Coordinates of C-alpha atoms and ligand atoms in Angstrom, one line a residue:
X630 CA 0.0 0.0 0.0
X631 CA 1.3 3.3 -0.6
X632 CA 2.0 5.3 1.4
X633 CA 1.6 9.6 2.4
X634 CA 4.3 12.1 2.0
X635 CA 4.7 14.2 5.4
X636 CA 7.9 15.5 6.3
X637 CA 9.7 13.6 3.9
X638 CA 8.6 10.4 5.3
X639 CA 6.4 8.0 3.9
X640 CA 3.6 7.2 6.5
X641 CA 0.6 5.3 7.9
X642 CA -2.5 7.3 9.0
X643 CA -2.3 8.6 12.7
X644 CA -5.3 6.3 12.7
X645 CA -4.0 3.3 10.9
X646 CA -7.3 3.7 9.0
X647 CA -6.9 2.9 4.9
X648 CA -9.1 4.6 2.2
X649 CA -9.7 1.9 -0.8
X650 CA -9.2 3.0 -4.6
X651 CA -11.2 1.9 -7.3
X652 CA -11.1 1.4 -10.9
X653 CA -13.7 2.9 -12.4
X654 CA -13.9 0.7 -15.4
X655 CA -13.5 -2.3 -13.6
X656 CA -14.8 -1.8 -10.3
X657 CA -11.9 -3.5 -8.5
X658 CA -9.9 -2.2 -5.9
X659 CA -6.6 -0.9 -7.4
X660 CA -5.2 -0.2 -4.5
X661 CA -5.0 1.8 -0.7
X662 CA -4.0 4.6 0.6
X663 CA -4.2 6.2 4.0
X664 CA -7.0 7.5 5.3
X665 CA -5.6 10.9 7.1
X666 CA -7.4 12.2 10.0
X667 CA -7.2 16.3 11.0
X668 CA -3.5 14.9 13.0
X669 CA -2.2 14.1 10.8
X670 CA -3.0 17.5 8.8
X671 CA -1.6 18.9 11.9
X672 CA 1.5 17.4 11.5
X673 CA 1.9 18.2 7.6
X674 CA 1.3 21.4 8.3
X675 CA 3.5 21.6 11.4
X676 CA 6.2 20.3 9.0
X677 CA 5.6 22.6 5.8
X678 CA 6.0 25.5 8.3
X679 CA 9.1 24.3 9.7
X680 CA 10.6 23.6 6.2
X681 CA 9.0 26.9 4.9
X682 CA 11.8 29.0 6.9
X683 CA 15.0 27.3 4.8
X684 CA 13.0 26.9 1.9
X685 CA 12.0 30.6 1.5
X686 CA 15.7 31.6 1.8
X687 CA 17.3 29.4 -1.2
X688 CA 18.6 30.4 -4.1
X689 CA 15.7 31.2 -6.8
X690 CA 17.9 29.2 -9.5
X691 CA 18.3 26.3 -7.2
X692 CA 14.5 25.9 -6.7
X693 CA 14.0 26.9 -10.8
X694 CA 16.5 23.7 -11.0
X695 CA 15.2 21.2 -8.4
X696 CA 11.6 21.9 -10.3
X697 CA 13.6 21.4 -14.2
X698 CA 14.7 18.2 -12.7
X699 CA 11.3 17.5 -11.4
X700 CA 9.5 18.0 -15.3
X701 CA 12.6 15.7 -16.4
X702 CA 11.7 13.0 -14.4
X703 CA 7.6 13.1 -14.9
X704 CA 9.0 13.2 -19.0
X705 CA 11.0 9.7 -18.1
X706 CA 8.2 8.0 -16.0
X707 CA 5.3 9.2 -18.1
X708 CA 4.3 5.4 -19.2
X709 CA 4.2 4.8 -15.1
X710 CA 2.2 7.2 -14.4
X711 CA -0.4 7.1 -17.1
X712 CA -0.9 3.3 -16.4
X713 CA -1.2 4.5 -12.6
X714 CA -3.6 7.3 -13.4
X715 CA -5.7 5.0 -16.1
X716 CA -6.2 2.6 -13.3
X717 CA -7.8 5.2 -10.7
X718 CA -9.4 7.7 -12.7
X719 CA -10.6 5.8 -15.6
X720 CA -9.5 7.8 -18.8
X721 CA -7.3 5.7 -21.6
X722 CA -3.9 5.7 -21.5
X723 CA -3.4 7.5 -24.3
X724 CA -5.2 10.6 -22.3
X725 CA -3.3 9.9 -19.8
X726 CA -0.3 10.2 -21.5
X727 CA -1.4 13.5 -22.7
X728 CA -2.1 14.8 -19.1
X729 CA 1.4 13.6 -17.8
X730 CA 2.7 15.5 -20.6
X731 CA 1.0 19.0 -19.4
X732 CA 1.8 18.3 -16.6
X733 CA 5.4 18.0 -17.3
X734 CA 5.3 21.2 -19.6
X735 CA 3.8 22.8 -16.9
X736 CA 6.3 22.3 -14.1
X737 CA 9.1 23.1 -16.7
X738 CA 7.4 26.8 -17.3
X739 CA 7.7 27.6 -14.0
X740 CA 11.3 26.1 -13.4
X741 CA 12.0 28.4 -16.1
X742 CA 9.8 31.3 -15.0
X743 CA 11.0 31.0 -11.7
X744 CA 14.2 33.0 -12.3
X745 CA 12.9 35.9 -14.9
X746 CA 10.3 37.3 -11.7
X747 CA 11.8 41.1 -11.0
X748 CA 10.5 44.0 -8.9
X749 CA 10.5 47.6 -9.2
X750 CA 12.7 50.6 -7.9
X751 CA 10.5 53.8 -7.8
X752 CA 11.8 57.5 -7.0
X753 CA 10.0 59.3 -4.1
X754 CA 9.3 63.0 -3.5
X755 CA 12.2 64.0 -1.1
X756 CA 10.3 66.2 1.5
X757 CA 11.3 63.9 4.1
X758 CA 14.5 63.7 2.6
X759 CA 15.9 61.4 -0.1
X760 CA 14.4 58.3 -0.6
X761 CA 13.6 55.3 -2.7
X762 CA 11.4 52.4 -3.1
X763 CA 11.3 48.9 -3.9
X764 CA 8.7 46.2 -4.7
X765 CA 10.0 43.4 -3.4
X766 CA 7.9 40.0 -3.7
X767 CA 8.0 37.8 -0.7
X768 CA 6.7 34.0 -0.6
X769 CA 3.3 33.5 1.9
X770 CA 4.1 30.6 3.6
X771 CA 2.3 27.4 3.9
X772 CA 0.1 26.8 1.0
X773 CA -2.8 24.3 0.5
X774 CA -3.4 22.4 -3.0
X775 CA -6.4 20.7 -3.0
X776 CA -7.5 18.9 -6.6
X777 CA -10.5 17.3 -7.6
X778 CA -10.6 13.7 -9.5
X779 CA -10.7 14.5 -13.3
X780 CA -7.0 16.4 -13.8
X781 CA -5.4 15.4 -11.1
X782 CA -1.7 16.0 -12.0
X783 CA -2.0 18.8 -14.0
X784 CA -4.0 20.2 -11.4
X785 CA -1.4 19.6 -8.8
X786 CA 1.2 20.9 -11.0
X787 CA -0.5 23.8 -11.6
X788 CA -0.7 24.3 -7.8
X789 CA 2.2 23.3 -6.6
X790 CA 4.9 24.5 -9.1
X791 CA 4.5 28.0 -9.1
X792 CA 4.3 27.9 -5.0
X793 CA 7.3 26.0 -4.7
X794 CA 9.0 28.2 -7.4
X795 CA 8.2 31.3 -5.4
X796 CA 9.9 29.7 -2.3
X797 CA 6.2 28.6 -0.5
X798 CA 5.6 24.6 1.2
X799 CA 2.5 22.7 0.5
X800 CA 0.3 20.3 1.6
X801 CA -1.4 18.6 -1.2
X802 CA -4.9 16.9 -0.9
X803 CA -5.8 15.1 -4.2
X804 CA -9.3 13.4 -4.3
X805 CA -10.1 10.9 -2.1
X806 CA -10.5 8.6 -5.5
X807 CA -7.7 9.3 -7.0
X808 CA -4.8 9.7 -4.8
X809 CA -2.0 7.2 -6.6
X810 CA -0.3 8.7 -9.1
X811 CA -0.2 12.0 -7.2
X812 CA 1.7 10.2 -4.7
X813 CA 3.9 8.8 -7.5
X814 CA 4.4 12.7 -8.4
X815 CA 4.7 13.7 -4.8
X816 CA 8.0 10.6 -4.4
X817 CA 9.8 12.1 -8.2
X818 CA 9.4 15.8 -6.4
X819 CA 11.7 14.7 -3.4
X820 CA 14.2 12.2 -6.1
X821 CA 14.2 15.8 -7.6
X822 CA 15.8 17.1 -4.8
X823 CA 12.8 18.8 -2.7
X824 CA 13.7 19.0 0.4
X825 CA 11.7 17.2 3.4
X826 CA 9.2 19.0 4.3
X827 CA 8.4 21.1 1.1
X828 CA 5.8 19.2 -0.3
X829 CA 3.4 17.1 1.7
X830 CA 1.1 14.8 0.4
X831 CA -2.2 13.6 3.0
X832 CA -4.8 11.3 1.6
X833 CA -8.1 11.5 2.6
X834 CA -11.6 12.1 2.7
X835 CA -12.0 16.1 2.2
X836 CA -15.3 15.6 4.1
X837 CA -12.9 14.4 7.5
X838 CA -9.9 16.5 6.7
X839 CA -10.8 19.3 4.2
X840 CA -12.1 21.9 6.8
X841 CA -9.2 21.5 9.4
X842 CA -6.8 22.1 6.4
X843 CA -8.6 24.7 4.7
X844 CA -9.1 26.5 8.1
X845 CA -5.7 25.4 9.7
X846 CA -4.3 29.4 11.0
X847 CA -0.3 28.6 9.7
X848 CA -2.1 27.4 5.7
X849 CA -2.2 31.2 4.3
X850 CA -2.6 30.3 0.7
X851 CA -5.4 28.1 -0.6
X852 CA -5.3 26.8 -3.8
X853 CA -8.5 25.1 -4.8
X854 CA -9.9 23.3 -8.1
X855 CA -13.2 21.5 -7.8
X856 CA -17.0 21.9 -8.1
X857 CA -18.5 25.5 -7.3
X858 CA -20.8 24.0 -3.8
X859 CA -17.0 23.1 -2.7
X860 CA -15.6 26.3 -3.6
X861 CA -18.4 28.2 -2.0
X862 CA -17.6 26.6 1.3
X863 CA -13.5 26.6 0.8
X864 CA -14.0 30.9 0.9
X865 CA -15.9 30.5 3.7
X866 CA -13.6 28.5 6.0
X867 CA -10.5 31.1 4.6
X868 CA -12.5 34.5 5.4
X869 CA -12.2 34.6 8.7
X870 CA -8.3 34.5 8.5
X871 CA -8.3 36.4 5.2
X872 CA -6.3 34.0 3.4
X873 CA -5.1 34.4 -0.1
X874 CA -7.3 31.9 -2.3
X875 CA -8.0 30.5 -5.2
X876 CA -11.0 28.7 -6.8
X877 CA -11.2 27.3 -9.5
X878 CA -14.5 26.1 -9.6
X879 CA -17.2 24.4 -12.0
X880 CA -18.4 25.9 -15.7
X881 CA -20.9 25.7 -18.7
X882 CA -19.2 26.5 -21.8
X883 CA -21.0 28.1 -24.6
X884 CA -19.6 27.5 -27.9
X885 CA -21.2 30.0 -30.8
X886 CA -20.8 28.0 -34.4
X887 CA -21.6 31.0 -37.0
X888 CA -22.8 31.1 -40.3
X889 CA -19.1 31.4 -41.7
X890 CA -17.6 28.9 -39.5
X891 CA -15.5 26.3 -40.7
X892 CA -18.0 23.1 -39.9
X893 CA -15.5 20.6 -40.4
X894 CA -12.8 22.2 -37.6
X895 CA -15.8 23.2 -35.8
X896 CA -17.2 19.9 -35.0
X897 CA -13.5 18.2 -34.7
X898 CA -12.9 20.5 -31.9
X899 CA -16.4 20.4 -29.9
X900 CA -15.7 16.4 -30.2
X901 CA -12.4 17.0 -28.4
X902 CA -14.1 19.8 -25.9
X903 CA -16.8 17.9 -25.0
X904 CA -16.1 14.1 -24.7
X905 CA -12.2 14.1 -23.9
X906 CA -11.8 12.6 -20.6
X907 CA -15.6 11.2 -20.9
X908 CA -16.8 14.7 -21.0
X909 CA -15.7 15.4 -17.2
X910 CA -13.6 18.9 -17.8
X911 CA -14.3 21.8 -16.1
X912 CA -13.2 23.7 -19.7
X913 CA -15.2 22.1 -21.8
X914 CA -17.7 22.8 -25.1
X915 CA -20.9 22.1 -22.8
X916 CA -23.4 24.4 -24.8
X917 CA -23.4 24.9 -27.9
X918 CA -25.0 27.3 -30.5
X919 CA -24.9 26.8 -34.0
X920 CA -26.2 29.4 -36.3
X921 CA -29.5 28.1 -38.1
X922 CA -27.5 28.0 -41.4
X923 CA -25.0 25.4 -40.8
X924 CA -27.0 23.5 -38.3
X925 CA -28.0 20.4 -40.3
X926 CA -24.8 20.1 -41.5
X927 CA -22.8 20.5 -37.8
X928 CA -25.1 18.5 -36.2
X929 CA -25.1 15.5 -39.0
X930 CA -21.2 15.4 -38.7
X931 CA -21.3 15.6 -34.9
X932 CA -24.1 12.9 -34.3
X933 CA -21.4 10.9 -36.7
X934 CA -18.3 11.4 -35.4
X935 CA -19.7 10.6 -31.8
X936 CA -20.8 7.6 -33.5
X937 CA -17.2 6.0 -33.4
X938 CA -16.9 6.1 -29.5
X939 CA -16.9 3.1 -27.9
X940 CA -17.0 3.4 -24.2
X941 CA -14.4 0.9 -22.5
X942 CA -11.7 0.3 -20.4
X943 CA -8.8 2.6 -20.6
X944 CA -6.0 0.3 -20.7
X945 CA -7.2 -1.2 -23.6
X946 CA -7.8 0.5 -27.2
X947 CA -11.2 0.1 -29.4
X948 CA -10.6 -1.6 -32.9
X949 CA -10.8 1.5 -35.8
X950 CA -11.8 3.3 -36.6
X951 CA -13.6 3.2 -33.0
X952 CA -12.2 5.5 -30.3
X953 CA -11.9 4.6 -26.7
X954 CA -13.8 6.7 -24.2
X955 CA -13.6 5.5 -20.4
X956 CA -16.0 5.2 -18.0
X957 CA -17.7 8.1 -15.8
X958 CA -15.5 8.7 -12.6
X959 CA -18.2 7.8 -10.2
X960 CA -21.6 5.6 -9.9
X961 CA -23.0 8.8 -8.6
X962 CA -21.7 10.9 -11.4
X963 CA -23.1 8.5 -14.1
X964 CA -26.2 8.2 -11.9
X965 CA -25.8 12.3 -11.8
X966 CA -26.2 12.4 -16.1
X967 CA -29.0 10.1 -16.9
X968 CA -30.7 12.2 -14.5
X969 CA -29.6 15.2 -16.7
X970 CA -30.1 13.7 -19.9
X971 CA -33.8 12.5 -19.0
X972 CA -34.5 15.9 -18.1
X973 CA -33.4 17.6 -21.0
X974 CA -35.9 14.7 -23.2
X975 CA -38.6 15.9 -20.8
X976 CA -38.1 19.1 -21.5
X977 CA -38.6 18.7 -25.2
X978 CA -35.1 17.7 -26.2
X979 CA -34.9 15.4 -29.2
X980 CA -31.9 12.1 -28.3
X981 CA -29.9 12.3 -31.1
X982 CA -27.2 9.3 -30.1
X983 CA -25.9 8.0 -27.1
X984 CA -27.4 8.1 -23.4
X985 CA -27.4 4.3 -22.9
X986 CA -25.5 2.1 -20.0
X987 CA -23.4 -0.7 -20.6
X988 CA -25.2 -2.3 -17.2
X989 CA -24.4 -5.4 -18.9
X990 CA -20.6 -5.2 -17.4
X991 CA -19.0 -3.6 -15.1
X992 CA -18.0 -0.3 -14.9
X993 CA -19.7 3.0 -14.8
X994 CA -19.7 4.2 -18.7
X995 CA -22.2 6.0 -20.3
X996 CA -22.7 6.1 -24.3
X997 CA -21.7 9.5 -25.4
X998 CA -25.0 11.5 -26.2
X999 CA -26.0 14.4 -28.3
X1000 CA -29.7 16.3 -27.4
X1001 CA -31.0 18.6 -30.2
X1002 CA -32.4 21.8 -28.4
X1003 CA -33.8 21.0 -24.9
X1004 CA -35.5 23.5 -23.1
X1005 CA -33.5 26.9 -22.2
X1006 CA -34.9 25.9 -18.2
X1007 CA -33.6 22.0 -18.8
X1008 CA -31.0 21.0 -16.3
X1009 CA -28.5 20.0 -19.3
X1010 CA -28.8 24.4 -19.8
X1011 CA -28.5 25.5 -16.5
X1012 CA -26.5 22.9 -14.5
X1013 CA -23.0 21.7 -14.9
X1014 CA -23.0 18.7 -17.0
X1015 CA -19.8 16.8 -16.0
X1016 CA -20.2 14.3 -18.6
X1017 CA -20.6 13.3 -22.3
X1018 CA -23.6 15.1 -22.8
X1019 CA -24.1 18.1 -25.3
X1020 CA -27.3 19.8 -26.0
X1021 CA -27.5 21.8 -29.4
X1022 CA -29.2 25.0 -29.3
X1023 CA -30.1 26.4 -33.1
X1024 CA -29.9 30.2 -33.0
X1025 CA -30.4 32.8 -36.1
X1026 CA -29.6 36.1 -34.8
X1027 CA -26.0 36.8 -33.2
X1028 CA -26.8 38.8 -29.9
X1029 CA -29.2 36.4 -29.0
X1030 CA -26.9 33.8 -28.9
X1031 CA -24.3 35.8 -26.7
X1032 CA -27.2 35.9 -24.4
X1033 CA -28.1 32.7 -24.0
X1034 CA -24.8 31.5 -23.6
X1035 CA -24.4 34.4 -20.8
X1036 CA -27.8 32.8 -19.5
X1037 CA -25.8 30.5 -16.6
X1038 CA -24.1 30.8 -13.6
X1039 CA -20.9 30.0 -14.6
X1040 CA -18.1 31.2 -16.5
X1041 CA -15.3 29.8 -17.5
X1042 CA -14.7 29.2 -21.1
X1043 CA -16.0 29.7 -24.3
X1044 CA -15.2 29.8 -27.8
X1045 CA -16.3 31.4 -31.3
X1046 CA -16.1 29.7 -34.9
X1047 CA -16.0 32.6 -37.3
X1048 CA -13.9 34.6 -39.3
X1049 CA -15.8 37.7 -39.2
X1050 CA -13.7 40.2 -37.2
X1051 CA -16.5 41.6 -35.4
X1052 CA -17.8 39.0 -34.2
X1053 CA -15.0 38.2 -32.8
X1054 CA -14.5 41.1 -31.2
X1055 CA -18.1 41.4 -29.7
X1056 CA -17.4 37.6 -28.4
X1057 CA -14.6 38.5 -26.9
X1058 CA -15.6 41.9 -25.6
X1059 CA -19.4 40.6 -24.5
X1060 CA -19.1 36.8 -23.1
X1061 CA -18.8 36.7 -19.5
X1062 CA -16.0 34.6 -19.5
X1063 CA -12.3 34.0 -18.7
X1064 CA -11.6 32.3 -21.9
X1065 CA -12.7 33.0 -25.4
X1066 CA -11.1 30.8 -27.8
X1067 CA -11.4 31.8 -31.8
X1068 CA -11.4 29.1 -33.7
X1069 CA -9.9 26.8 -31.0
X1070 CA -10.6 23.6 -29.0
X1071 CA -10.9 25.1 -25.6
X1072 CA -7.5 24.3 -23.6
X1073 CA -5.5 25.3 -20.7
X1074 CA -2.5 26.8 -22.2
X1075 CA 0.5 26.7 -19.5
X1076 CA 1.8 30.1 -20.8
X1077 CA -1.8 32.4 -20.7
X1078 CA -3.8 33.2 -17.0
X1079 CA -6.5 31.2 -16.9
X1080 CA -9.4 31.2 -14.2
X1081 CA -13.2 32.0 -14.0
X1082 CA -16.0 34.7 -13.4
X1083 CA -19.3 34.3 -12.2
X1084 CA -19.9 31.1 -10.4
X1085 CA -16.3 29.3 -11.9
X1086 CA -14.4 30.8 -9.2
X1087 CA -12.2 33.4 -9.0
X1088 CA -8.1 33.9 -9.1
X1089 CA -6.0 32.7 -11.8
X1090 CA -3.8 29.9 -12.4
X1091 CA -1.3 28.8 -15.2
X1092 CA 0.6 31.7 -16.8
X1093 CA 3.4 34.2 -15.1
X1094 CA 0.3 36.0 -13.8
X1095 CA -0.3 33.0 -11.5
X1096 CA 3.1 33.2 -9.9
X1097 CA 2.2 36.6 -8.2
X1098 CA -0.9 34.9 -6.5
X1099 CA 1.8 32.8 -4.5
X1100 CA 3.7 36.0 -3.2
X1101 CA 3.3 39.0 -0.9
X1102 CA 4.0 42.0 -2.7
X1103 CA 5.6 44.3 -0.6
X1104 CA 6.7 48.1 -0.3
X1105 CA 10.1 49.1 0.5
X1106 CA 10.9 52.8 1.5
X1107 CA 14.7 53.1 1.6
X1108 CA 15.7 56.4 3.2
X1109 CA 18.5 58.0 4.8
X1110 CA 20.3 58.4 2.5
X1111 CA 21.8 62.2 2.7
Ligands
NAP301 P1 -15.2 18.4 -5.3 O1 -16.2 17.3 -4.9 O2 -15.5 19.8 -5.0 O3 -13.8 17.9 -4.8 C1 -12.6 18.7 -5.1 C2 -11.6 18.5 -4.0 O4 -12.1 19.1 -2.8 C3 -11.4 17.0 -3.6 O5 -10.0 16.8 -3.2 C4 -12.3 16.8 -2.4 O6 -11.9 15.8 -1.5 C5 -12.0 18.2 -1.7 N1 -13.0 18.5 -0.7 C6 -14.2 18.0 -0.4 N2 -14.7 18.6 0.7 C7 -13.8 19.5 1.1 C8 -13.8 20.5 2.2 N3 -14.8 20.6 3.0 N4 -12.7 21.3 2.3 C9 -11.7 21.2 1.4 N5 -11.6 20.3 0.4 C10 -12.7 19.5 0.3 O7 -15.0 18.4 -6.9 P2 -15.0 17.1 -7.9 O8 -16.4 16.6 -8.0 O9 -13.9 16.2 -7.4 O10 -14.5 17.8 -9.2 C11 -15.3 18.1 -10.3 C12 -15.5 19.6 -10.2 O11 -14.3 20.3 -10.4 C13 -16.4 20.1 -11.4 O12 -17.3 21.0 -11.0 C14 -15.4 20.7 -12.3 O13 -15.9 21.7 -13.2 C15 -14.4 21.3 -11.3 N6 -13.1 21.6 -12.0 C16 -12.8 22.9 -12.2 C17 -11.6 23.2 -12.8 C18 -11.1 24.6 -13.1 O14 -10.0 24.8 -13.3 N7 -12.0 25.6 -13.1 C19 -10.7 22.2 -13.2 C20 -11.1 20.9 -13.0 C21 -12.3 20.6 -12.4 P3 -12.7 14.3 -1.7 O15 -12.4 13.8 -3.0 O16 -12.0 13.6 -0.6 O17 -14.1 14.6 -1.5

């Protein structure tokens, strides 16, 4: 059984109580990991501060060179860890391939960001005689990173390189079902050279363990990706010590297909945004309007294309020209969309492919499904739908589907197929948003800020923006100097 990272130590639960991990394609247990009680979040913590103090005062190119060597080492153990990561979250290795490799990319633009960071020198009126300032950037402290199930290394890299490249500890807390290849990721950080300490990993049920580290006074930075009811109650456990946070949180993404749009890369891309990963993204093509033009024609290709998945498990591949999806995360999630999907069909929805269960086996997969134009109040239009699930919406006039696709709660992405500049510009200007890809699959580029409005959270991660959301900036007034 593997083991948690605290202190540099590989360790039992306080409680010697184990947390079981399942395959959800397979419904066997993979594996088990400890099951950490609010002790031993004490202790993590207790031991991130302690390391914090050393930590905080090394060499920026020595921490920019322990995380190179970190990215280096994901890069040679990526077959590992995708056959780890297949086995606990469900996605094909293939896609788990491709998430170990973000992740790697990720951790390397932040080894190499780490070292270009500079401050500011500032003149000052010399009534009080000669002076000058500084901005001087200072790490926080202990920092939290707390992932949900479907990303969870890129997640975590996302989290914990820019902290630890800004000279912050942290104590990580992936998902409760899919802990394994974090700690995988958790032992290459320390052969990296992170010192003990640095980075913690507990494992646990956030509903045991979540509030006591969220709310823990010596965590001052809480970095948090999962679902919005989560979020909401993460910001309410930091207020009372103000602490820096993050959330990124769930979303609804509207997807506008024009009358000029290139169909062809249209659908090839809301294929790739909507049932990548079996449609459980928080960035992904969840709505989508297609003007009334093209519509036949997008939705004929797309109801094809779907066609060829064949839901399965992730280790193995599906005979062409077939594509392998995996299952759905969780019985509950799976349970979760043919709620949503028998909605939408209530609602006035017409089932275009897909919505079935393969209850004939195990494992919790779900036949990818398209629903033409459910009802604006349907649950598939108004919830999060963390599956593969997409209701087409036909739409003639252009600020009426900027509208609709404003009509939610959320937002995080969206994207635009035209050429029509603007169009483009109105998109960008008038969705309430984060994102607005043109002409682009919706992804989470390493080198641009990327974060929600609305109900998706707030804060920004990836990008060199996110690396000032792990530092104090501070004001230096340097005087005397007559
Ligand atoms: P979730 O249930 O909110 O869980 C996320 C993480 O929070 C898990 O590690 C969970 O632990 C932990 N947690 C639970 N209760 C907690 C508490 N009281 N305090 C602190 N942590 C606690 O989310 P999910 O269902 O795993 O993930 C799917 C959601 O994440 C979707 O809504 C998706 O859109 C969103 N998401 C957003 C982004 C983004 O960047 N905006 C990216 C990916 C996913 P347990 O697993 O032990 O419960």
């Amino acid at each position: 059984m593997p083991e948690m990272l605290i202190g540099g130590e590989w360790r039992e639960a306080t409680a010697h109580e184990e947390l079981e991990v399942v395959n959800p394609a397979t419904e066997e247990i993979v594996d088990s990991v400890p099951a950490a009680s609010p002790e031993d979040v004490e202790l993590a913590v207790a031991t991130a501060k302690r390391a914090f103090a050393e930590w905080s005062r090394t060499d920026v190119e020595h921490r920019a060179s322990i995380l190179a060597k970190a990215a280096d080492l994901i890069h040679e153990r990526a077959k590992d860890l995708a056959a780890r990561l297949t086995s606990e979250q469900g996605k094909p290795i293939a896609e788990a391939m491709g998430e170990v490799s973000h992740l790697a990319h990720g951790v390397r633009f932040y080894a190499e960001a780490a070292t270009k960071v500079r401050g500011a020198y500032q003149e000052l009126p010399s009534t009080l005689g000669p002076a000058y300032g500084m901005v001087i950037r200072r790490p926080m402290g202990v920092c939290a990173a707390i992932t949900p199930y479907n990303f969870p290394l890129t997640l975590l890299g996302t989290k914990v390189a820019p902290a630890l490249a800004s000279g912050n500890t942290v104590v990580a807390k992936p998902a409760a079902t899919t802990p394994l290849a974090t700690l995988e990721v958790a032992r290459l950080f320390s052969e990296a050279g992170v010192p003990d300490g640095v980075l913690n990993v507990v494992t646990g049920r956030g509903s045991r363990i979540g509030d006591g580290l969220v709310a823990h006074p010596d965590i001052r930075r809480v970095a948090f990706t999962g679902s919005t009811e989560t979020g909401r109650r993460v910001a309410a456990l930091a207020a009372p010590d103000l602490k820096r946070i993050s959330l990124e949180l769930g979303g609804s993404d509207p997807v506008i297909i024009c009358a000029d749009a290139n169909v062809d890369a249209a659908v090839k891309a809301v294929i790739i945004g909507r049932y990548w990963n079996a449609g459980q993204a928080c960035l992904g093509c969840k709505r989508v309007f297609v003007h009334e033009s093209v519509y036949d024609e997008f939705v004929g290709s797309l109801v094809e294309r779907v066609g060829r998945y064949e839901p399965g498990d992730g280790t193995t591949k599906a005979e062409k020209p077939k594509l392998r999806m995996g299952p759905i995360h969780t019985r509950a999630g799976r349970d979760e969309l043919l709620e949503q999907v028998e909605d939408g069909i209530a609602s006035g929805g017409e089932l275009l492919i897909g919505g079935g269960t393969t209850d004939h086996r195990k494992g919790y997969f779900l036949e990818p499904a398209v629903i033409a134009e459910p009802s604006t109040e349907s649950r598939l239009n108004r919830e999060e739908v963390f599956g593969p699930v997409l209701p087409i919406f036909r739409f003639s006039d252009f600020e009426e589907a900027v509208r609709r696709a404003n009509d939610t709660p959320y937002g995080l992405g969206s994207s635009i197929w035209t050429h029509d500049a603007r169009l483009i510009h109105r998109a960008a200007q008038d969705i309430e948003a984060g994102m607005t890809w043109v002409n682009q699959i919706h992804y989470g580029y390493d080198e641009l800020p990327f974060g929600g409005v609305k109900a998706s959270g707030f804060g920004k991660e990836h990008g060199i923006e996110a690396l000032d959301s792990y530092v104090e900036i501070k004001s230096v007034v340097v005087g005397g100097l007559a």
